[in-house]
Short mmCIF file of C-alpha atoms in Angstrom, two decimals:
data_model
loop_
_atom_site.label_atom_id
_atom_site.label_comp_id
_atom_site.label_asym_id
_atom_site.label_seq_id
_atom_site.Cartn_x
_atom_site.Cartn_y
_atom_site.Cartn_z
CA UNK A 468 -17.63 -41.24 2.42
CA UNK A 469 -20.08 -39.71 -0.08
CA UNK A 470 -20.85 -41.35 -3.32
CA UNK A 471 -19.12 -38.16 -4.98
CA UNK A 472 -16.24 -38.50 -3.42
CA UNK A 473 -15.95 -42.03 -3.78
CA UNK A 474 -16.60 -41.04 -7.66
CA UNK A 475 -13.95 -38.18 -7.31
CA UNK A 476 -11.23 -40.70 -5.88
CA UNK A 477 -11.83 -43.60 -8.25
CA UNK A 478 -11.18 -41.45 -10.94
CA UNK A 479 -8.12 -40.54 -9.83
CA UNK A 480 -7.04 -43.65 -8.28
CA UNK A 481 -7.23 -45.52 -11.76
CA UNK A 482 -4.91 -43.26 -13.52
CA UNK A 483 -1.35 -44.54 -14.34
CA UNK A 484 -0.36 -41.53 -13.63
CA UNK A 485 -1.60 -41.27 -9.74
CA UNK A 486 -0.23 -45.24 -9.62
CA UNK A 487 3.21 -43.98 -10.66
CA UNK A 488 3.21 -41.17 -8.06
CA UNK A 489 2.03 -43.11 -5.27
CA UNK A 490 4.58 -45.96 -6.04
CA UNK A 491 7.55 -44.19 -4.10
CA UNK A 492 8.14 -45.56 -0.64
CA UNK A 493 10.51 -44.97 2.38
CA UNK A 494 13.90 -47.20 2.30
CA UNK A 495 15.67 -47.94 4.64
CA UNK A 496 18.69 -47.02 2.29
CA UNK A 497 16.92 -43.49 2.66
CA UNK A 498 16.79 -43.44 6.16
CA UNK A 499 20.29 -44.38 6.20
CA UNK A 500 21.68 -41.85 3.62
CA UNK A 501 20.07 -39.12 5.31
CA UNK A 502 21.39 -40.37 8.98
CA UNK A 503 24.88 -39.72 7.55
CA UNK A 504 24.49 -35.75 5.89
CA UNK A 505 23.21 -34.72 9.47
CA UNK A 506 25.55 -32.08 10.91
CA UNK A 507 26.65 -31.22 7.30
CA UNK A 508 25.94 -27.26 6.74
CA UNK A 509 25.68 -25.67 3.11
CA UNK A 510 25.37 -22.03 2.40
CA UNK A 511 22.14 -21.85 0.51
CA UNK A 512 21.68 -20.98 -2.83
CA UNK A 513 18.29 -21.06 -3.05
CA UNK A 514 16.78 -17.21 -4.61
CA UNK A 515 13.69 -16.91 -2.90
CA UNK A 516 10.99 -14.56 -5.11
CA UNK A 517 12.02 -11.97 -2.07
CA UNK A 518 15.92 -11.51 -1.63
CA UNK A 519 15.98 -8.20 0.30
CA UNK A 520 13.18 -6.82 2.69
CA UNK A 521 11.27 -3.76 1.36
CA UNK A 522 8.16 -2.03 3.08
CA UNK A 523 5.80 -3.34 0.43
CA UNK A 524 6.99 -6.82 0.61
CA UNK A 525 7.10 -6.25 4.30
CA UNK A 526 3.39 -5.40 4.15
CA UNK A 527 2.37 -7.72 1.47
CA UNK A 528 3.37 -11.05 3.77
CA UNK A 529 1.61 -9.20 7.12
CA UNK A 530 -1.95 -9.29 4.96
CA UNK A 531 -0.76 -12.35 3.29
CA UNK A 532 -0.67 -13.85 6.89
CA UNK A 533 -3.78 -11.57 7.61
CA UNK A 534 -1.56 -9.28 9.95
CA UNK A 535 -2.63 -5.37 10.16
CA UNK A 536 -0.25 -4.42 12.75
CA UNK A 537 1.15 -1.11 11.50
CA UNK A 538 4.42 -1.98 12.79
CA UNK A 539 4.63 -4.07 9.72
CA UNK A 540 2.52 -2.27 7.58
CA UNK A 541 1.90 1.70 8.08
CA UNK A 542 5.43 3.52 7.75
CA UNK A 543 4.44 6.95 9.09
CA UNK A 544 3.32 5.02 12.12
CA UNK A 545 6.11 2.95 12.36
CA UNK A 546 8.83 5.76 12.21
CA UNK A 547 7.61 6.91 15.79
CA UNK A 548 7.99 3.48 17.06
CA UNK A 549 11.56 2.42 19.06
CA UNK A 550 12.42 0.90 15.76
CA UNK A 551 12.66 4.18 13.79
CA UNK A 552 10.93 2.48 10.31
CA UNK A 553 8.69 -0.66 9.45
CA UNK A 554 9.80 -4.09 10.73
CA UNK A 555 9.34 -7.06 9.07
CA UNK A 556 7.41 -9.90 10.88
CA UNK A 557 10.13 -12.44 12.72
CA UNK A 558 9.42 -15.13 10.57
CA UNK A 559 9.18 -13.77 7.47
CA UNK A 560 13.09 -14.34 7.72
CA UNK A 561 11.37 -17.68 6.68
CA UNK A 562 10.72 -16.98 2.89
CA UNK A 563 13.91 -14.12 2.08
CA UNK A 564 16.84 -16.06 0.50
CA UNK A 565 19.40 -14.57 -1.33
CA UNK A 566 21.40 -16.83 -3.00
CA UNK A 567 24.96 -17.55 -0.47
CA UNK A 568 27.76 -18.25 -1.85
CA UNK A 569 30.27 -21.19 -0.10
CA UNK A 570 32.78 -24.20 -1.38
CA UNK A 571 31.81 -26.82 -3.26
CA UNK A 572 29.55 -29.83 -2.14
CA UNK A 573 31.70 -32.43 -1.07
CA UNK A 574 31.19 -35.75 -3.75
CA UNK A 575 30.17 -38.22 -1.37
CA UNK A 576 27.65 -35.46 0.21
CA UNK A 577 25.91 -35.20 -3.80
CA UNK A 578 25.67 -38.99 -3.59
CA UNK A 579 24.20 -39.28 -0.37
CA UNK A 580 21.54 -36.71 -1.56
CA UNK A 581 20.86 -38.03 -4.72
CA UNK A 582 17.19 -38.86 -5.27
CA UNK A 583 17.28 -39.21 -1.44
CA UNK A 584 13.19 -39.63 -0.46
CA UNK A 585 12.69 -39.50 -4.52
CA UNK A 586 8.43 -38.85 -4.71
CA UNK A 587 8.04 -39.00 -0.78
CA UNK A 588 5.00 -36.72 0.47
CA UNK A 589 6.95 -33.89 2.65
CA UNK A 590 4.68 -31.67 5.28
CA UNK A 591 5.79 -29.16 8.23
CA UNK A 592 4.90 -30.84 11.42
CA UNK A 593 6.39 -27.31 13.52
CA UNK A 594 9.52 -25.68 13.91
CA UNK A 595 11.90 -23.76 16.66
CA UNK A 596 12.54 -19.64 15.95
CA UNK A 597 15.06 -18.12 18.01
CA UNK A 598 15.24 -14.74 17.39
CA UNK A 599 18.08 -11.54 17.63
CA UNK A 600 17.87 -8.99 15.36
CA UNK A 601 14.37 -7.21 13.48
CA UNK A 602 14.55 -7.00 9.89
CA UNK A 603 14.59 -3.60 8.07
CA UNK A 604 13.55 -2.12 4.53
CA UNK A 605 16.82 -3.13 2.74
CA UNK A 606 18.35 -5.63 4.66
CA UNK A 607 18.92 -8.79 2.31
CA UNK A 608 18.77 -11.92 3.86
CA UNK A 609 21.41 -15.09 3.27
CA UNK A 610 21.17 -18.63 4.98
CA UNK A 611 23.18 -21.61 5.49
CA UNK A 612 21.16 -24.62 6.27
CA UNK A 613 22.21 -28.33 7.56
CA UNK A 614 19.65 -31.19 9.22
CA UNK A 615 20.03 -31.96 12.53
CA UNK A 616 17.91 -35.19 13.82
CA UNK A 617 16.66 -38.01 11.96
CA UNK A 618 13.87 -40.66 13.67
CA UNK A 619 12.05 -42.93 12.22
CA UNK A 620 8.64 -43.49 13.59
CA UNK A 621 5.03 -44.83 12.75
CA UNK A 622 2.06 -42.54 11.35
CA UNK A 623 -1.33 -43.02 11.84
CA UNK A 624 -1.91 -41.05 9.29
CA UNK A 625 0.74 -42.76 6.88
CA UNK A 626 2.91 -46.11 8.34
CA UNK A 627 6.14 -45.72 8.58
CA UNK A 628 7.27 -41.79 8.41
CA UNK A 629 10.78 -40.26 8.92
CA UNK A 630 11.01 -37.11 11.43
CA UNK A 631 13.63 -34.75 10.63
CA UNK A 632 14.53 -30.99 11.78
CA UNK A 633 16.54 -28.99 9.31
CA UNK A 634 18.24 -26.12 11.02
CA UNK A 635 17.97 -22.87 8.97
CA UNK A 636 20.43 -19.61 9.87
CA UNK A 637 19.37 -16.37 9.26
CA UNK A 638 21.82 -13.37 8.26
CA UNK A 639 21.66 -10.32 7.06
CA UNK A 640 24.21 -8.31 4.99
CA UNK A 641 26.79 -7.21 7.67
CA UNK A 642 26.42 -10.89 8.74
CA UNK A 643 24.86 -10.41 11.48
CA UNK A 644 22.23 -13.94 12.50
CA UNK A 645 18.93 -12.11 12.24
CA UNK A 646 17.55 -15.50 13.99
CA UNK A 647 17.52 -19.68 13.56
CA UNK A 648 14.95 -21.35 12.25
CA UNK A 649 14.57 -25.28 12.80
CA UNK A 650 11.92 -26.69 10.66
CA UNK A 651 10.21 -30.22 11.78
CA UNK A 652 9.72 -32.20 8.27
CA UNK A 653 7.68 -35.24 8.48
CA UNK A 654 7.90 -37.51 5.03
CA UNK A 655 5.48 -39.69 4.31
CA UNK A 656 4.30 -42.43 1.84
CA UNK A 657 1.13 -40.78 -0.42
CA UNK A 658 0.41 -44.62 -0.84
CA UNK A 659 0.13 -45.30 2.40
CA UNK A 660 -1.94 -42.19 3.47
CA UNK A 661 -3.92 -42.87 0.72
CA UNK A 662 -4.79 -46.74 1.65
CA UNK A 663 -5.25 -45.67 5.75
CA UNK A 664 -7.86 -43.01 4.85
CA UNK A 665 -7.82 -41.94 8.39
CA UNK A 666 -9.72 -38.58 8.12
CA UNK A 667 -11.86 -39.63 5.14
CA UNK A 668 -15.24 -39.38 7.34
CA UNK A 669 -14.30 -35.64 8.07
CA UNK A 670 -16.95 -33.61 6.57
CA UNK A 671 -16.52 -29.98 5.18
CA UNK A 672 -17.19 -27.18 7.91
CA UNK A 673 -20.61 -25.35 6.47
CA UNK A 674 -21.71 -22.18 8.71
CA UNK A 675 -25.22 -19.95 9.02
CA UNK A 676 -25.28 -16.45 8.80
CA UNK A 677 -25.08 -16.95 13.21
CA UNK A 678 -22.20 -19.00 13.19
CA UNK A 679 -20.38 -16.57 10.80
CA UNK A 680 -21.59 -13.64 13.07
CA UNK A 681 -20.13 -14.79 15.96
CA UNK A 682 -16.93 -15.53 14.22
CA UNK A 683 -17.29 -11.64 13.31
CA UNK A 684 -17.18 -10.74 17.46
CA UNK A 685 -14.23 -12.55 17.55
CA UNK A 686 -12.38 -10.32 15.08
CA UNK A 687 -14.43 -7.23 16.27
CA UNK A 688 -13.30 -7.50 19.61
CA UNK A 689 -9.59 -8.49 18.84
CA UNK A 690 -6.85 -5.66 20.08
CA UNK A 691 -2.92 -4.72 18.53
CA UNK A 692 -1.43 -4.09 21.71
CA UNK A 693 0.74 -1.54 19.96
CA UNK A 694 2.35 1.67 20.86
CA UNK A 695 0.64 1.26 24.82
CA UNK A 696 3.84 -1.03 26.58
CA UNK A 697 2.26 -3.66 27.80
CA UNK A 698 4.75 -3.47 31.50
CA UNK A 699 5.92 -6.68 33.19
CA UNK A 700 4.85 -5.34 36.28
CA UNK A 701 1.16 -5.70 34.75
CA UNK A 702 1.46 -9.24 33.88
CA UNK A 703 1.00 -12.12 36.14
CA UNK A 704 0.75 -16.35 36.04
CA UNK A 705 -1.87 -17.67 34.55
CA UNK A 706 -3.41 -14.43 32.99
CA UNK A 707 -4.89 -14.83 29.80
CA UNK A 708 -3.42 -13.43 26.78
CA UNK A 709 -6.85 -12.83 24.77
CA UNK A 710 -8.86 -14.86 21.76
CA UNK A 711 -8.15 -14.40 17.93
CA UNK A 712 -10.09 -16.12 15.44
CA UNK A 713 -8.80 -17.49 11.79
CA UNK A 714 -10.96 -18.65 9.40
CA UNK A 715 -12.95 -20.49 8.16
CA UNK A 716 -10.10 -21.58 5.63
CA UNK A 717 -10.55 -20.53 1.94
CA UNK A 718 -8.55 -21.29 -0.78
CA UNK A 719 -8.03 -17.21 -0.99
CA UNK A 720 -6.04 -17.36 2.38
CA UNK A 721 -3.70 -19.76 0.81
CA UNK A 722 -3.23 -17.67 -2.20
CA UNK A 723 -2.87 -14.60 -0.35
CA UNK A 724 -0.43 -16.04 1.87
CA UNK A 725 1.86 -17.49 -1.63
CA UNK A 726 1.24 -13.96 -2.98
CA UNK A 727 3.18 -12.89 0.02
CA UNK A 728 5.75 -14.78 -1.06
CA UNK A 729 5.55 -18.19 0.86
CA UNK A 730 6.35 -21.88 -1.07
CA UNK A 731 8.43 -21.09 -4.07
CA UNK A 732 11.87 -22.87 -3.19
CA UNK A 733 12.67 -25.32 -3.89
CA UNK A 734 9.46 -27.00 -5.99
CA UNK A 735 8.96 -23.03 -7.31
CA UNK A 736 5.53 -23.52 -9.14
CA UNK A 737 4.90 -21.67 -11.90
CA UNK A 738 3.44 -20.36 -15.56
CA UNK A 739 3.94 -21.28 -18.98
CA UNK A 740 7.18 -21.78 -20.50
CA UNK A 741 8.67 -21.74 -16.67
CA UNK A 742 6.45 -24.86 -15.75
CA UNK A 743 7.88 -26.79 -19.00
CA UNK A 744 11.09 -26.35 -17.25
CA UNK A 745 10.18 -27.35 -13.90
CA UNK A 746 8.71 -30.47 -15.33
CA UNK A 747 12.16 -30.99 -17.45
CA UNK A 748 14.02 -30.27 -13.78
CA UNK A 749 11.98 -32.17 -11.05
CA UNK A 750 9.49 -34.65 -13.40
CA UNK A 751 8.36 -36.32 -9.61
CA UNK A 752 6.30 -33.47 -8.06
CA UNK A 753 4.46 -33.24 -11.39
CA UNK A 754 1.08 -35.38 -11.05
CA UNK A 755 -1.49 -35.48 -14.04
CA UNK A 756 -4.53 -34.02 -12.67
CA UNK A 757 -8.12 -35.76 -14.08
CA UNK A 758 -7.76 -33.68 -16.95
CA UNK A 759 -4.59 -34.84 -17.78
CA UNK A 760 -3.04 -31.83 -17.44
CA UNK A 761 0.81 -32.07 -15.53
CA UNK A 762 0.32 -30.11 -12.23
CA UNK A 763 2.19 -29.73 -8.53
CA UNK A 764 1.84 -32.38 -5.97
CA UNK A 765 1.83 -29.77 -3.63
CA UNK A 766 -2.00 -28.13 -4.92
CA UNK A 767 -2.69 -30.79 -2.34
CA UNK A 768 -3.39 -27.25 -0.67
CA UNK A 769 -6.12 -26.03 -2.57
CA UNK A 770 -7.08 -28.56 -4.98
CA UNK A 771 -9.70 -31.05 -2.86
CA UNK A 772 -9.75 -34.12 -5.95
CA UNK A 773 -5.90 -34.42 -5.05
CA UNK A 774 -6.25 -34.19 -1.86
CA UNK A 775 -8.94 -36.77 -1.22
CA UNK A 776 -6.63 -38.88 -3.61
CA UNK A 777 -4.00 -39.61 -0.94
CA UNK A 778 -5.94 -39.57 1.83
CA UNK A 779 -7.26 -36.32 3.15
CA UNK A 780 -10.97 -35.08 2.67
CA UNK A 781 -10.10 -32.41 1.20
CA UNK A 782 -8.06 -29.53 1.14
CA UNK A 783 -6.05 -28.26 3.85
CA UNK A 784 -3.16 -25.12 5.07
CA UNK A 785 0.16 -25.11 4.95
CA UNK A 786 1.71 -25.19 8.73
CA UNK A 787 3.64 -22.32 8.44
CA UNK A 788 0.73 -20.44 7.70
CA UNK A 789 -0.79 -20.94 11.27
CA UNK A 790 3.02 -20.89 12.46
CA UNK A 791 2.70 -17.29 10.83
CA UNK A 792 -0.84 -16.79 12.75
CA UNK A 793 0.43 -17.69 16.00
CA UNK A 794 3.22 -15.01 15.51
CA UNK A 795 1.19 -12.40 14.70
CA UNK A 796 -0.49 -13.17 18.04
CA UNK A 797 2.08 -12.80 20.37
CA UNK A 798 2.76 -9.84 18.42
CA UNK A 799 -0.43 -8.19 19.05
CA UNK A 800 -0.24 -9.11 22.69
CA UNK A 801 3.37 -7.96 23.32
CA UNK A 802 3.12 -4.53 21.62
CA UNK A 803 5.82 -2.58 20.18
CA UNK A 804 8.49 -2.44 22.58
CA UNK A 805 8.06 -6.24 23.29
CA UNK A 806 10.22 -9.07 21.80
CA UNK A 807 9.35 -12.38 20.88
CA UNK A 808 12.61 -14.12 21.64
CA UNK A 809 11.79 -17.77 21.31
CA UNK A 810 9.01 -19.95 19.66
CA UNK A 811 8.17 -23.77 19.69
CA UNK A 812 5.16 -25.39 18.22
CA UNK A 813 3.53 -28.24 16.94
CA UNK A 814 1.39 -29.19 14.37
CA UNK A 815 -1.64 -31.04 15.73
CA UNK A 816 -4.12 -31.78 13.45
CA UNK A 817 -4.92 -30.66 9.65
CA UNK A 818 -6.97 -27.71 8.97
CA UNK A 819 -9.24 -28.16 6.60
CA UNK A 820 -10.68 -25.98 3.76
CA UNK A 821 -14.09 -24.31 6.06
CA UNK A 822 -12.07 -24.71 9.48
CA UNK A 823 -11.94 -22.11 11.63
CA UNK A 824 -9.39 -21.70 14.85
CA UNK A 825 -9.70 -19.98 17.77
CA UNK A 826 -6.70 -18.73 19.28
CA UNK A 827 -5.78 -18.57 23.14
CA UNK A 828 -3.11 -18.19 25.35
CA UNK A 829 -2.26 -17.99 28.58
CA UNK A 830 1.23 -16.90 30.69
CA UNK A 831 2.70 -19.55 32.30
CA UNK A 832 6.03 -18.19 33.89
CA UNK A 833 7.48 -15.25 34.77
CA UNK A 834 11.02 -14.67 35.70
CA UNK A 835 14.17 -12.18 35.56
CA UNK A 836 17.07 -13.80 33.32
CA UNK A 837 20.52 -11.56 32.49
CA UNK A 838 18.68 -8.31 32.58
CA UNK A 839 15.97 -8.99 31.08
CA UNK A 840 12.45 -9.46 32.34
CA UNK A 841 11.01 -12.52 30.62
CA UNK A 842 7.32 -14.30 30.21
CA UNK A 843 6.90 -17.55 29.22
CA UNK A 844 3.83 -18.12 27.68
CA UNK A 845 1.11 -21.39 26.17
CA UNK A 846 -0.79 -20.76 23.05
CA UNK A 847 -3.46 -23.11 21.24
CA UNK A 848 -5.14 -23.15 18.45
CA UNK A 849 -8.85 -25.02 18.65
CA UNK A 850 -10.94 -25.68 15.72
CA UNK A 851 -15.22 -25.84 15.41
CA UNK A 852 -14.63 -29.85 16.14
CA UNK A 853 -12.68 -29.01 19.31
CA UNK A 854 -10.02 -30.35 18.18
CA UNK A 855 -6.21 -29.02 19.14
CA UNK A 856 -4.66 -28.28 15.90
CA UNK A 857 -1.49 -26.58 17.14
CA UNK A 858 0.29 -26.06 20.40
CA UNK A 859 3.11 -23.92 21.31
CA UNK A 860 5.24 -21.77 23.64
CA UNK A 861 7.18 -18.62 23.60
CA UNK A 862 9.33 -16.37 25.41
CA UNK A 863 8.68 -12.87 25.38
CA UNK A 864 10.78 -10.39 26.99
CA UNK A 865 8.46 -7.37 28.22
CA UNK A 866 9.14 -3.82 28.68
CA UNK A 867 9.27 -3.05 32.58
CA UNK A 868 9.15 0.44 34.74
CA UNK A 869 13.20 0.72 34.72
CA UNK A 870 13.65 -1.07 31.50
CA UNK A 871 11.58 0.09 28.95
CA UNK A 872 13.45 -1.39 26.18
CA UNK A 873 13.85 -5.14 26.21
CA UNK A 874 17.04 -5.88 24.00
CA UNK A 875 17.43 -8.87 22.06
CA UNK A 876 20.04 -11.38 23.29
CA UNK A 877 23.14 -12.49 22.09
CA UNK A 878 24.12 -15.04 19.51
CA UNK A 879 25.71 -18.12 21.37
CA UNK A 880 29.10 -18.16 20.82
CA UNK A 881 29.68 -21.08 18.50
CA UNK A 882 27.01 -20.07 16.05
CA UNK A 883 28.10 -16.43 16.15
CA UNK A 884 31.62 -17.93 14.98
CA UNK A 885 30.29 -20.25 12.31
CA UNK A 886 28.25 -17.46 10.59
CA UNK A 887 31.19 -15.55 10.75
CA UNK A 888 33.03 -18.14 8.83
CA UNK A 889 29.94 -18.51 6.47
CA UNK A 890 29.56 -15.01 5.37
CA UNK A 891 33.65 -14.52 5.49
CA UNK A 892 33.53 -17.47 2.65
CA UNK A 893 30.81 -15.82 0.74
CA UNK A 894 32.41 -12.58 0.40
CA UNK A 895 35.60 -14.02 -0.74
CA UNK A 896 33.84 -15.89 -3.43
CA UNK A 897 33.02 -12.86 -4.52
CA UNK A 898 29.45 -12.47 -3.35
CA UNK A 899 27.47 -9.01 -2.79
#
């Protein structure tokens, strides 16, 4: 480590303030507590900053994720399309929330919660999308929300960390589940992280004028599959799927990508008098900064003295912003009249502030499943240090000669039923 950054972390590291932040660990009365809520669903009442899908928020999270697919972004395009209007990107169900309405939290459910992982560093480690229905200008968007799994395991990057997967569903205003959304959580001690240093030696990414021109060809030569149906016919094991290039992080992608309207709920940062508030409401995810100025633990993102403070070089992305990239690439590949029906992947690595990732896939499957004529499909993302950052799969289903309209599928049974319930509850209480 530099001398600076040495200088940079000391500074920090002798606050009272940074020594009271780092001092939360993982109990096992935590990992116990949260054993016992899984299987517990709650309509949520979280209100997102977007609570019903319009085209400009529509097209302000595609450029927010970097995404110029007019699907998502040009309405005179997209009224031609199959879909008759603008679509929203799948998982921008992700960041709509209005606020559901259900019974009461059960007594011993608000105890079990109660300052449950209290100050306990929180990061997306991947997620699960299952998708069956687009989103439209003007749908609104509830969710009822429950976790799943709970394992305890040990971190390289932090000791002992708890693994959890929160399962998020999806429904629009007639209730109908737009899609599910599981969400891998990993918490972690800042302490801990901080103490390990295990990527302290990383050094910021710095690029020539050549290395930034051939990152250039990349995005020259990349192609939005579009309104030409990419047929199943056409497609066969093992052919590649094309490279995409992202980056080199800046701080500007991750404000673009909050202007979109990603991060808000439930820490929602923000100004003035509204930030005196926060502080009054959740006083742990305030941290001085060296100024001495209150701020949010989670500028871990684009604040690099923070970041190097518990335990990272510097800066780094959120996961769901390369979650977000990875869609947009199957996207681009599938065209219009494709439909990305399911998506698994994992978070590998950090990426860093300067860190660019290229992008490739490849099909690995190709089969005919209840009508519908289905590719399975590998995609990783591989940073300047060669270094697998994420990994994933998908299934798409593809257009074919006598069925040129892949449909989505049907919602299993039992979920289809307790959504029904869900939004049957809501309505009675009164909700619009």
């Amino acid at each position: 480590m530099s001398d600076s950054k040495t200088a940079v972390k000391a500074d920090i590291l002798e606050s009272d303030e940074w020594r009271k932040a780092v001092d939360y660990a993982i109990t096992d009365d935590d990992i116990e507590r949260q054993r016992k809520l899984l299987g517990f669903d709650q309509a949520a009442k979280a209100r997102e900053y977007n609570q019903v899908a319009t085209e400009d928020n529509i097209r302000n999270f595609a450029h927010g994720c970097g995404n110029d697919n007019p699907l998502h972004c040009d309405p005179d395009y997209a009224k031609k399309t199959r879909w008759g209007g603008l679509i929203a990107p799948g998982m921008m169900a992700g960041i709509i929330n209005k606020p559901m309405l259900g019974d009461p939290v059960p007594d011993e459910i608000k105890a079990l919660r109660k300052s449950l992982f209290k100050g306990v560093h929180v990061f997306v480690s991947g997620s699960t999308w299952d998708f069956y229905r687009p989103i439209y200008p003007g749908d609104t968007i509830y969710s009822f929300n429950g976790d799943e799994t709970c394992e305890v395991k040990q971190s390289e990057f932090a000791g002992r960390s708890v693994i959890s997967t929160r399962r998020d569903v999806k429904l629009n205003q007639r209730g109908e589940v737009v899609s599910v959304y599981r969400i891998l959580r990993v918490m972690t001690e800042r302490k801990t992280a901080a103490k390990k240093g295990k990527y302290s030696a990383i050094e910021p990414a710095t690029y020539t004028d050549d290395d930034i021109a051939k990152i250039d060809a990349v995005y020259a030569e990349e192609k939005v599959q579009g309104a030409s149906k990419r047929y199943f016919e056409d497609v066969a094991e093992g052919d590649a799927l094309g490279t995409q290039a992202k980056g080199p992080l800046t701080v500007t992608d991750v404000i673009c990508f909050h202007s979109g309207g990603y991060g808000f709920v439930p820490y929602a940062p923000t100004v003035g008098r509204l930030a005196h508030k926060n502080r009054k409401r959740i006083a742990a995810f305030y941290v001085k900064n060296e100024q001495g100025i209150p701020d949010v633990a989670q500028r871990l993102h684009w604040d690099p003295k923070w970041a190097q403070a518990i335990g990272n070089p510097m800066a780094y992305d959120y996961g769901v912003m390369r979650e977000n990239y990875l869609y947009q690439y199957l996207t681009d590949w599938c065209g219009d009249d494709g439909l990305v029906l399911h998506v698994h992947d994992e978070i590998r690595k950090f990426n860093y502030m300067g860190d660019v990732q290229m992008v490739t896939g490849k099909v690995l499957a190709k089969r005919t499943e209840n009508g519908q004529n289905l590719v399975d499909v590998a995609v990783t993302f591989v940073n300047q240090r060669d270094e697998e950052t994420l990994r994933a799969t998908a299934t798409i289903a593809l257009p074919s000669k006598d069925n040129p309209l892949p449909l989505f599928p049907e919602v299993p049974r039992e979920l289809a039923q307790k959504a029904a319930q869900m939004m049957a509850r809501h309505w009675e209480l009164g909700g619009q």
